[in-house]
Short mmCIF file of C-alpha atoms in Angstrom, two decimals:
data_model
loop_
_atom_site.label_atom_id
_atom_site.label_comp_id
_atom_site.label_asym_id
_atom_site.label_seq_id
_atom_site.Cartn_x
_atom_site.Cartn_y
_atom_site.Cartn_z
CA VAL A 21 1.70 15.23 -50.52
CA GLU A 22 5.16 14.93 -51.84
CA ALA A 23 5.07 18.53 -53.02
CA VAL A 24 3.85 19.64 -49.55
CA VAL A 25 6.55 17.79 -47.74
CA PHE A 26 9.23 19.09 -50.17
CA MET A 27 7.84 22.63 -49.60
CA ILE A 28 8.05 22.32 -45.82
CA GLY A 29 11.74 21.08 -46.24
CA ILE A 30 12.48 24.15 -48.24
CA VAL A 31 10.75 26.52 -45.91
CA VAL A 32 12.53 25.01 -42.82
CA ALA A 33 15.89 25.08 -44.63
CA ASN A 34 15.55 28.68 -45.84
CA VAL A 35 13.49 30.08 -43.02
CA PRO A 36 14.79 28.33 -39.85
CA VAL A 37 12.25 30.36 -37.73
CA GLY A 38 9.46 28.31 -39.38
CA LEU A 39 10.52 25.32 -37.49
CA HIS A 40 9.07 26.54 -34.32
CA PRO A 41 5.45 26.76 -35.46
CA GLN A 42 5.83 23.37 -37.31
CA MET A 43 6.98 21.77 -34.16
CA THR A 44 4.20 23.39 -32.19
CA VAL A 45 1.56 22.29 -34.70
CA ALA A 46 2.76 18.68 -34.75
CA LEU A 47 2.81 18.46 -30.85
CA THR A 48 -0.67 20.21 -30.63
CA LEU A 49 -2.10 17.56 -32.92
CA THR A 50 -0.51 14.78 -30.97
CA ALA A 51 -1.94 16.24 -27.69
CA GLN A 52 -5.42 16.34 -29.24
CA ARG A 53 -5.15 12.77 -30.38
CA MET A 54 -4.05 11.82 -26.75
CA LEU A 55 -7.02 13.72 -25.30
CA LYS A 56 -9.38 11.42 -27.35
CA LEU A 57 -7.74 8.56 -25.34
CA GLY A 58 -8.50 10.31 -22.11
CA VAL A 59 -4.94 11.78 -21.64
CA LEU A 60 -4.67 15.46 -20.66
CA VAL A 61 -1.29 16.86 -21.45
CA SER A 62 -0.26 19.78 -19.38
CA ASN A 63 2.87 20.74 -21.20
CA LEU A 64 3.66 20.24 -25.02
CA GLU A 65 7.29 19.39 -24.47
CA ILE A 66 6.19 16.32 -22.59
CA ILE A 67 5.01 14.71 -25.82
CA GLU A 68 8.65 14.93 -27.15
CA THR A 69 10.00 13.40 -23.98
CA LEU A 70 7.33 10.72 -23.97
CA GLY A 71 8.70 9.32 -27.25
CA ALA A 72 12.08 8.84 -25.73
CA VAL A 73 10.97 7.13 -22.35
CA ASP A 74 12.74 3.73 -21.75
CA ILE A 75 11.71 3.03 -18.03
CA ILE A 76 8.21 3.59 -16.44
CA CYS A 77 8.26 3.49 -12.60
CA SER A 78 4.64 2.75 -11.45
CA ASP A 79 3.03 3.03 -8.11
CA LYS A 80 0.82 0.00 -7.30
CA THR A 81 -2.31 1.12 -5.39
CA GLY A 82 -4.84 2.86 -7.56
CA THR A 83 -2.53 2.71 -10.46
CA LEU A 84 -1.79 -0.89 -11.31
CA THR A 85 -4.67 -2.02 -9.13
CA CYS A 86 -8.34 -0.87 -8.75
CA ASN A 87 -7.96 0.79 -5.41
CA ARG A 88 -11.09 -1.07 -4.21
CA MET A 89 -9.79 -3.11 -1.34
CA THR A 90 -11.97 -5.77 0.30
CA VAL A 91 -11.33 -7.87 3.36
CA SER A 92 -10.24 -11.43 2.33
CA HIS A 93 -8.86 -13.25 5.42
CA VAL A 94 -9.22 -12.75 9.08
CA VAL A 95 -6.68 -13.99 11.59
CA TYR A 96 -7.47 -14.24 15.32
CA ASP A 97 -6.60 -16.80 17.98
CA MET A 98 -3.45 -17.37 15.65
CA LYS A 99 -5.61 -19.07 12.97
CA ILE A 100 -6.50 -17.96 9.43
CA THR A 101 -10.22 -17.89 8.60
CA VAL A 102 -12.12 -16.87 5.39
CA THR A 103 -14.97 -14.52 4.58
CA PRO A 104 -17.65 -15.20 2.05
CA ILE A 105 -15.75 -13.25 -0.71
CA THR A 106 -12.35 -14.73 -0.04
CA PRO A 107 -10.78 -16.05 -3.33
CA ASN A 108 -10.28 -19.80 -3.05
CA MET A 109 -6.86 -21.24 -3.92
CA GLU A 110 -6.00 -24.84 -4.53
CA GLY A 111 -5.06 -26.59 -1.13
CA ASP A 112 -7.13 -24.03 0.94
CA ASN A 113 -8.77 -25.67 4.05
CA PHE A 114 -9.41 -22.59 6.27
CA GLN A 115 -12.41 -22.25 8.42
CA THR A 116 -15.11 -19.70 8.06
CA VAL A 117 -14.79 -16.68 10.33
CA ASP A 118 -16.78 -16.93 13.63
CA LYS A 119 -18.16 -13.44 14.37
CA LYS A 120 -19.11 -14.43 17.96
CA ASP A 121 -15.62 -15.63 18.97
CA PRO A 122 -14.24 -13.12 21.66
CA HIS A 123 -10.93 -13.11 19.83
CA PHE A 124 -12.69 -11.83 16.71
CA GLN A 125 -14.72 -9.33 18.70
CA ALA A 126 -11.51 -7.80 20.14
CA LEU A 127 -10.23 -7.44 16.56
CA GLN A 128 -13.69 -5.89 15.52
CA ARG A 129 -13.36 -3.36 18.26
CA ILE A 130 -9.99 -2.06 17.06
CA ALA A 131 -11.00 -2.28 13.39
CA THR A 132 -14.07 -0.10 14.21
CA LEU A 133 -12.56 2.46 16.62
CA ASN A 134 -9.01 2.72 15.26
CA THR A 135 -10.08 3.87 11.61
CA ASP A 136 -11.19 7.30 10.49
CA ALA A 137 -13.12 6.28 7.27
CA VAL A 138 -16.89 7.03 7.36
CA PHE A 139 -19.84 6.40 5.20
CA LEU A 140 -21.21 9.24 3.15
CA PRO A 141 -24.76 10.30 3.92
CA SER A 142 -25.68 10.06 0.32
CA SER A 143 -25.36 6.26 0.45
CA ASP A 144 -27.57 5.75 3.49
CA ALA A 145 -30.28 4.22 1.34
CA GLU A 146 -27.89 1.71 -0.30
CA PRO A 147 -28.84 -1.71 1.07
CA ASP A 148 -25.52 -3.41 -0.18
CA VAL A 149 -22.73 -2.18 2.32
CA LEU A 150 -20.19 -3.04 -0.21
CA LYS A 151 -21.57 -0.35 -2.62
CA LYS A 152 -21.86 2.32 -0.10
CA GLU A 153 -19.75 5.39 -0.76
CA THR A 154 -17.06 6.15 1.79
CA LYS A 155 -14.84 9.03 2.71
CA GLY A 156 -11.35 7.99 3.69
CA ASP A 157 -8.29 5.69 2.93
CA ALA A 158 -8.97 2.66 0.70
CA SER A 159 -7.82 0.16 3.26
CA GLU A 160 -9.85 1.77 5.95
CA SER A 161 -12.99 1.90 3.72
CA ALA A 162 -12.68 -1.76 3.16
CA ILE A 163 -12.33 -2.48 6.91
CA ILE A 164 -15.45 -0.40 7.76
CA LYS A 165 -17.40 -2.22 5.11
CA PHE A 166 -16.52 -5.42 6.70
CA VAL A 167 -17.38 -4.49 10.29
CA GLU A 168 -20.49 -2.43 9.61
CA PRO A 169 -22.96 -5.34 9.16
CA LEU A 170 -21.78 -6.66 12.63
CA ARG A 171 -22.55 -3.45 14.42
CA PRO A 172 -23.02 0.05 12.84
CA ILE A 173 -19.66 1.92 13.19
CA LYS A 174 -21.48 5.22 14.12
CA ASP A 175 -23.11 3.62 17.19
CA TYR A 176 -19.89 1.83 18.27
CA ARG A 177 -17.72 4.89 17.95
CA ALA A 178 -20.40 7.11 19.71
CA ALA A 179 -20.45 4.55 22.66
CA CYS A 180 -16.54 4.69 23.06
CA THR A 181 -15.26 8.24 23.23
CA ARG A 182 -11.82 8.78 21.59
CA LEU A 183 -9.31 10.46 23.92
CA ALA A 184 -6.42 10.68 21.65
CA SER A 185 -4.96 9.52 18.28
CA ILE A 186 -1.78 9.35 16.21
CA PRO A 187 -2.58 9.24 12.52
CA PHE A 188 -0.99 6.88 10.07
CA ASN A 189 2.34 8.18 8.52
CA SER A 190 4.84 6.58 6.15
CA SER A 191 7.74 6.51 8.53
CA ASN A 192 5.73 4.79 11.49
CA LYS A 193 3.53 2.69 9.18
CA TRP A 194 0.98 2.47 11.96
CA MET A 195 -1.82 4.49 13.49
CA LEU A 196 -2.97 4.64 17.09
CA ALA A 197 -6.08 5.59 18.92
CA ILE A 198 -7.03 5.72 22.78
CA HIS A 199 -10.79 5.16 23.55
CA GLU A 200 -12.94 4.78 26.60
CA GLN A 201 -14.55 1.39 26.84
CA GLU A 202 -18.34 1.39 26.68
CA GLY A 203 -20.70 0.75 29.69
CA PRO A 204 -22.36 2.68 32.40
CA ASP A 205 -19.38 2.45 34.68
CA LYS A 206 -16.82 3.30 31.81
CA HIS A 207 -15.03 5.95 34.00
CA GLU A 208 -13.88 3.06 36.17
CA LEU A 209 -12.87 0.70 33.29
CA PRO A 210 -9.40 0.83 31.88
CA VAL A 211 -9.00 2.92 28.83
CA ILE A 212 -7.87 0.93 25.56
CA LEU A 213 -5.04 1.79 23.42
CA MET A 214 -5.28 0.28 19.92
CA VAL A 215 -2.78 0.11 17.14
CA MET A 216 -3.23 -0.82 13.46
CA GLY A 217 -0.44 -1.04 10.92
CA ALA A 218 2.23 -2.97 9.02
CA PRO A 219 2.67 -6.39 10.70
CA GLU A 220 6.47 -6.24 11.20
CA ARG A 221 6.09 -2.74 12.69
CA VAL A 222 3.17 -3.57 15.09
CA MET A 223 4.72 -7.01 16.09
CA ASN A 224 7.84 -5.11 17.31
CA MET A 225 5.51 -3.04 19.63
CA CYS A 226 4.05 -6.23 21.13
CA SER A 227 5.32 -8.39 24.09
CA SER A 228 2.43 -10.81 23.89
CA ALA A 229 -0.28 -12.26 21.57
CA LEU A 230 -3.85 -13.05 22.12
CA ALA A 231 -4.57 -16.79 22.02
CA ASN A 232 -6.72 -19.31 23.84
CA GLY A 233 -8.46 -16.35 25.60
CA LYS A 234 -5.47 -14.93 27.11
CA ALA A 235 -2.27 -12.97 26.37
CA VAL A 236 0.60 -15.31 25.74
CA GLU A 237 4.15 -14.18 25.76
CA MET A 238 5.59 -13.16 22.37
CA THR A 239 8.33 -15.86 22.42
CA PRO A 240 10.46 -16.50 19.28
CA ASP A 241 8.23 -19.58 18.50
CA VAL A 242 5.04 -17.40 18.73
CA ARG A 243 6.44 -14.65 16.64
CA GLU A 244 7.74 -17.27 14.08
CA LYS A 245 4.22 -18.60 13.85
CA LEU A 246 2.67 -15.11 13.30
CA GLU A 247 5.26 -14.22 10.71
CA PHE A 248 4.51 -17.45 8.87
CA ILE A 249 0.65 -16.56 8.74
CA ASN A 250 1.59 -12.98 7.66
CA GLU A 251 3.84 -14.40 4.81
CA THR A 252 1.19 -17.01 3.80
CA LEU A 253 -1.33 -14.24 3.20
CA ALA A 254 1.16 -11.79 1.70
CA ARG A 255 2.24 -14.54 -0.88
CA ARG A 256 -1.29 -14.48 -2.14
CA GLY A 257 -0.92 -10.80 -3.11
CA GLU A 258 -2.92 -9.60 -0.16
CA ARG A 259 -2.11 -6.53 1.92
CA VAL A 260 -1.87 -7.59 5.63
CA LEU A 261 -2.59 -5.34 8.62
CA ALA A 262 -1.82 -6.13 12.14
CA PHE A 263 -4.11 -5.11 15.08
CA ALA A 264 -2.94 -4.83 18.69
CA HIS A 265 -4.30 -3.35 22.06
CA LEU A 266 -3.21 -2.40 25.52
CA GLU A 267 -5.41 -1.65 28.56
CA LEU A 268 -4.33 1.39 30.50
CA SER A 269 -5.49 1.41 34.18
CA ARG A 270 -7.39 4.24 35.52
CA LYS A 271 -4.87 4.36 38.52
CA ASP A 272 -2.23 5.57 36.06
CA PHE A 273 -4.41 7.42 33.59
CA PRO A 274 -7.42 8.83 35.63
CA VAL A 275 -10.46 10.51 34.15
CA GLY A 276 -9.37 13.92 32.75
CA TYR A 277 -5.88 12.70 31.99
CA VAL A 278 -4.62 14.70 28.97
CA PHE A 279 -2.90 12.25 26.45
CA ASP A 280 -0.32 14.16 24.52
CA ALA A 281 -0.09 12.32 21.28
CA GLU A 282 1.71 15.10 19.37
CA ALA A 283 4.76 15.08 21.67
CA GLU A 284 8.16 13.55 20.37
CA VAL A 285 7.80 10.98 23.18
CA PRO A 286 4.06 10.46 24.04
CA ASN A 287 3.06 10.40 27.71
CA PHE A 288 1.62 6.86 27.42
CA PRO A 289 3.18 3.57 26.29
CA VAL A 290 3.62 2.63 22.82
CA LYS A 291 5.50 -0.81 23.73
CA GLY A 292 4.32 -3.92 25.56
CA LEU A 293 1.11 -4.35 23.55
CA THR A 294 -0.84 -7.52 22.93
CA LEU A 295 -1.14 -8.60 19.28
CA VAL A 296 -4.93 -9.43 18.50
CA GLY A 297 -4.72 -10.52 14.96
CA PHE A 298 -4.54 -9.60 11.24
CA LEU A 299 -6.94 -8.55 8.40
CA SER A 300 -5.78 -9.14 4.99
CA LEU A 301 -7.18 -7.03 2.19
CA ILE A 302 -7.11 -7.77 -1.57
CA ASP A 303 -7.01 -5.04 -4.34
CA PRO A 304 -7.62 -6.67 -7.77
CA PRO A 305 -5.38 -5.52 -10.58
CA ARG A 306 -6.98 -3.29 -13.29
CA MET A 307 -7.99 -5.40 -16.24
CA THR A 308 -6.24 -3.12 -18.81
CA VAL A 309 -2.93 -3.16 -16.97
CA LYS A 310 -1.49 -6.49 -18.12
CA PRO A 311 -1.94 -5.86 -21.88
CA ALA A 312 -0.55 -2.36 -21.36
CA ILE A 313 2.55 -3.74 -19.72
CA ALA A 314 2.97 -6.22 -22.63
CA GLN A 315 2.70 -3.36 -25.12
CA CYS A 316 5.39 -1.31 -23.15
CA ASN A 317 7.73 -4.42 -23.20
CA THR A 318 7.18 -4.72 -26.99
CA ALA A 319 8.11 -1.13 -27.45
CA GLY A 320 11.36 -1.66 -25.51
CA ILE A 321 10.05 0.11 -22.37
CA LYS A 322 10.73 -1.46 -18.92
CA VAL A 323 8.12 -1.23 -16.27
CA PHE A 324 9.33 -1.15 -12.56
CA MET A 325 6.80 -1.33 -9.59
CA VAL A 326 7.47 1.14 -6.73
CA THR A 327 5.21 0.61 -3.71
CA GLY A 328 4.91 1.01 -0.08
CA ASP A 329 3.38 -2.53 0.29
CA HIS A 330 5.09 -5.60 1.78
CA PRO A 331 7.79 -7.10 -0.49
CA ILE A 332 5.95 -10.47 -0.74
CA THR A 333 2.62 -8.88 -1.61
CA ALA A 334 4.28 -6.50 -4.08
CA HIS A 335 6.16 -9.60 -5.66
CA ALA A 336 2.90 -11.45 -6.02
CA ILE A 337 1.04 -8.64 -7.68
CA ALA A 338 4.08 -8.02 -10.08
CA LYS A 339 4.08 -11.71 -11.03
CA SER A 340 0.35 -11.62 -11.76
CA LEU A 341 0.81 -8.50 -14.06
CA ASN A 342 3.93 -9.98 -15.71
CA ILE A 343 6.14 -7.14 -14.44
CA ILE A 344 8.14 -9.99 -12.98
CA THR A 345 8.39 -13.08 -15.21
CA LYS A 346 11.77 -14.49 -14.01
CA PRO A 347 12.74 -15.99 -10.66
CA THR A 348 14.75 -13.67 -8.32
CA ALA A 349 18.11 -14.80 -6.87
CA ALA A 350 16.40 -15.31 -3.44
CA GLU A 351 13.85 -17.59 -5.05
CA LEU A 352 16.58 -19.64 -6.83
CA ALA A 353 18.59 -19.91 -3.68
CA TYR A 354 15.31 -21.01 -1.80
CA ASP A 355 14.68 -23.72 -4.39
CA GLY A 356 18.24 -24.87 -3.99
CA LEU A 357 19.23 -24.01 -7.62
CA PRO A 358 22.62 -22.36 -8.56
CA VAL A 359 22.67 -18.56 -8.56
CA PRO A 360 25.12 -17.08 -11.21
CA GLN A 361 27.40 -14.36 -9.71
CA ASP A 362 26.19 -11.69 -12.17
CA TYR A 363 22.51 -12.79 -12.05
CA CYS A 364 20.42 -9.78 -13.14
CA GLU A 365 17.02 -11.00 -14.25
CA ALA A 366 14.67 -10.10 -11.41
CA ILE A 367 14.95 -8.53 -8.05
CA VAL A 368 12.66 -7.37 -5.22
CA VAL A 369 14.25 -4.47 -3.20
CA HIS A 370 13.19 -3.66 0.44
CA GLY A 371 13.04 0.02 1.29
CA THR A 372 15.03 -0.55 4.53
CA GLU A 373 18.01 -1.81 2.36
CA MET A 374 17.79 1.37 0.26
CA GLN A 375 18.46 3.60 3.33
CA THR A 376 22.19 2.32 3.30
CA PHE A 377 22.70 2.09 -0.45
CA THR A 378 25.99 3.28 -2.03
CA GLU A 379 26.36 4.25 -5.60
CA ALA A 380 27.72 0.72 -6.26
CA ASP A 381 24.63 -0.98 -4.67
CA TRP A 382 22.39 1.40 -7.03
CA THR A 383 24.38 0.38 -10.04
CA ARG A 384 24.04 -3.38 -9.02
CA VAL A 385 20.38 -3.21 -8.49
CA LEU A 386 19.43 -1.11 -11.41
CA ARG A 387 21.22 -3.50 -13.88
CA HIS A 388 18.32 -5.97 -13.34
CA LYS A 389 15.71 -6.23 -16.12
CA GLU A 390 12.81 -6.64 -13.81
CA ILE A 391 12.68 -4.74 -10.60
CA VAL A 392 10.05 -4.26 -7.77
CA PHE A 393 10.88 -1.73 -5.04
CA ALA A 394 8.68 -2.37 -1.85
CA ARG A 395 8.13 -0.77 1.52
CA THR A 396 9.50 2.52 -0.18
CA MET A 397 8.97 5.87 1.55
CA PRO A 398 8.08 8.97 -0.61
CA GLN A 399 11.77 10.24 -0.57
CA GLN A 400 13.01 6.82 -1.65
CA LYS A 401 10.67 6.95 -4.87
CA GLN A 402 12.29 10.26 -5.63
CA ASP A 403 15.76 8.76 -5.08
CA ILE A 404 14.88 5.82 -7.48
CA VAL A 405 13.98 8.32 -10.28
CA ARG A 406 17.09 10.24 -9.72
CA GLU A 407 19.50 7.13 -9.81
CA LEU A 408 17.78 5.87 -12.97
CA ASN A 409 18.38 9.44 -14.56
CA LYS A 410 22.06 9.28 -13.62
CA LEU A 411 22.39 6.02 -15.71
CA GLY A 412 21.13 7.86 -18.64
CA ASN A 413 17.52 6.59 -18.63
CA VAL A 414 14.47 8.75 -19.50
CA VAL A 415 12.05 8.01 -16.74
CA ALA A 416 8.27 8.35 -16.45
CA MET A 417 6.63 7.93 -13.07
CA THR A 418 2.96 7.00 -12.64
CA GLY A 419 1.17 7.49 -9.40
CA ASP A 420 -1.97 8.92 -7.71
CA GLY A 421 -1.24 9.40 -3.96
CA VAL A 422 0.25 12.35 -2.05
CA ASN A 423 3.28 10.11 -1.41
CA ASP A 424 3.94 9.82 -5.17
CA ALA A 425 4.13 13.67 -5.70
CA PRO A 426 7.90 14.17 -5.06
CA ALA A 427 8.67 11.28 -7.56
CA LEU A 428 6.25 12.59 -10.07
CA LYS A 429 7.97 16.09 -9.86
CA ALA A 430 11.41 14.52 -10.16
CA ALA A 431 10.90 12.22 -13.11
CA ASP A 432 11.19 13.35 -16.79
CA ILE A 433 7.41 12.77 -17.12
CA GLY A 434 5.00 12.59 -14.20
CA VAL A 435 1.73 10.76 -15.00
CA ALA A 436 -0.98 11.19 -12.49
CA MET A 437 -4.19 9.13 -12.40
CA GLY A 438 -7.31 11.28 -13.30
CA ILE A 439 -10.04 9.47 -11.48
CA THR A 440 -8.19 7.98 -8.44
CA GLY A 441 -5.47 10.83 -8.30
CA THR A 442 -5.18 13.29 -5.51
CA GLU A 443 -4.98 17.03 -6.37
CA VAL A 444 -1.42 17.14 -5.13
CA SER A 445 -0.33 14.39 -7.59
CA LYS A 446 -2.08 16.04 -10.41
#
């Protein structure tokens, strides 16, 4: 072995052109070893860069978590209720969901009609609804699995014709659908406009909330109570979705009215809605993630979470995975503890704050040892990578969604998830 190593040294020194095949062979052998671990390397240069990585920016859903959402808590009539699969935590005393309650049925209607996920015909024979295969977004798939046993979604959707819809997008953070109501005289009944999305966005569209069988005005007190419910569920690491509706009278929107959902300003109202309730979803972390993060930390690599989820949800998941192990300055202040002026242990950054960031703000935030970026838009994920590069870091970005693609491209190394990853991210 010593003779071979000596010979290689002499060859490289005397024949510099021999260095290229040597490097190629070394990198190819590494790529083959990685393939045995299930890693497909698309470019040999990546292996070289991989050894120099000091920060990994990771998407949450489908990467750190299983991307197998299930409904955990149901909120209607301004009360939190639990389902049979809800994880029980110390101090919980929530009632079980009452599926015959009219408030719940209003929530069920929106969850069924204002979703696009469907069950695949191949799983028709599967008796367990949770094991049925679906086509659609992970959150929507969890919702239809929850409502399917109450009333088959295919029948419900067939009974209430869809007239228009606005799909979910990362800037609105909500989706909208307009349906006819079911019944023999449905052409005389008002059409129903339904919205589902991020609680803070949907609540901004509402002027009332459904409680005690009627719409009560969205006063600061009512809003505060709803925000407290949202925060309670988000602190458990659950993703909360808000549901709202609005009846549109046939006088203003007669049969045959053409709803223009693609116009810059739609020809129907998107304000003055009534908040019906919330569904909270839980996406369990992958079993292998926590040890992998510990290995990264041992190797001197920092792992930052970059997600579109609510900051409280993101913070809870980050804590459970040890991405965040220290209290943030906000937590110290909340507990009445002193916050040093140059405190840079842990921080949770909201996407809306990042829209106004200066270079000084970026430098201040990126000094922290543990970082979670929440409610980020695709462009902001790219900005995070670029700002880290400016500070001389070698950055790897991991993700699986269409929204991760710009950041995967911008990073020194893009790592796309094989099983859950979209073709665009790969």
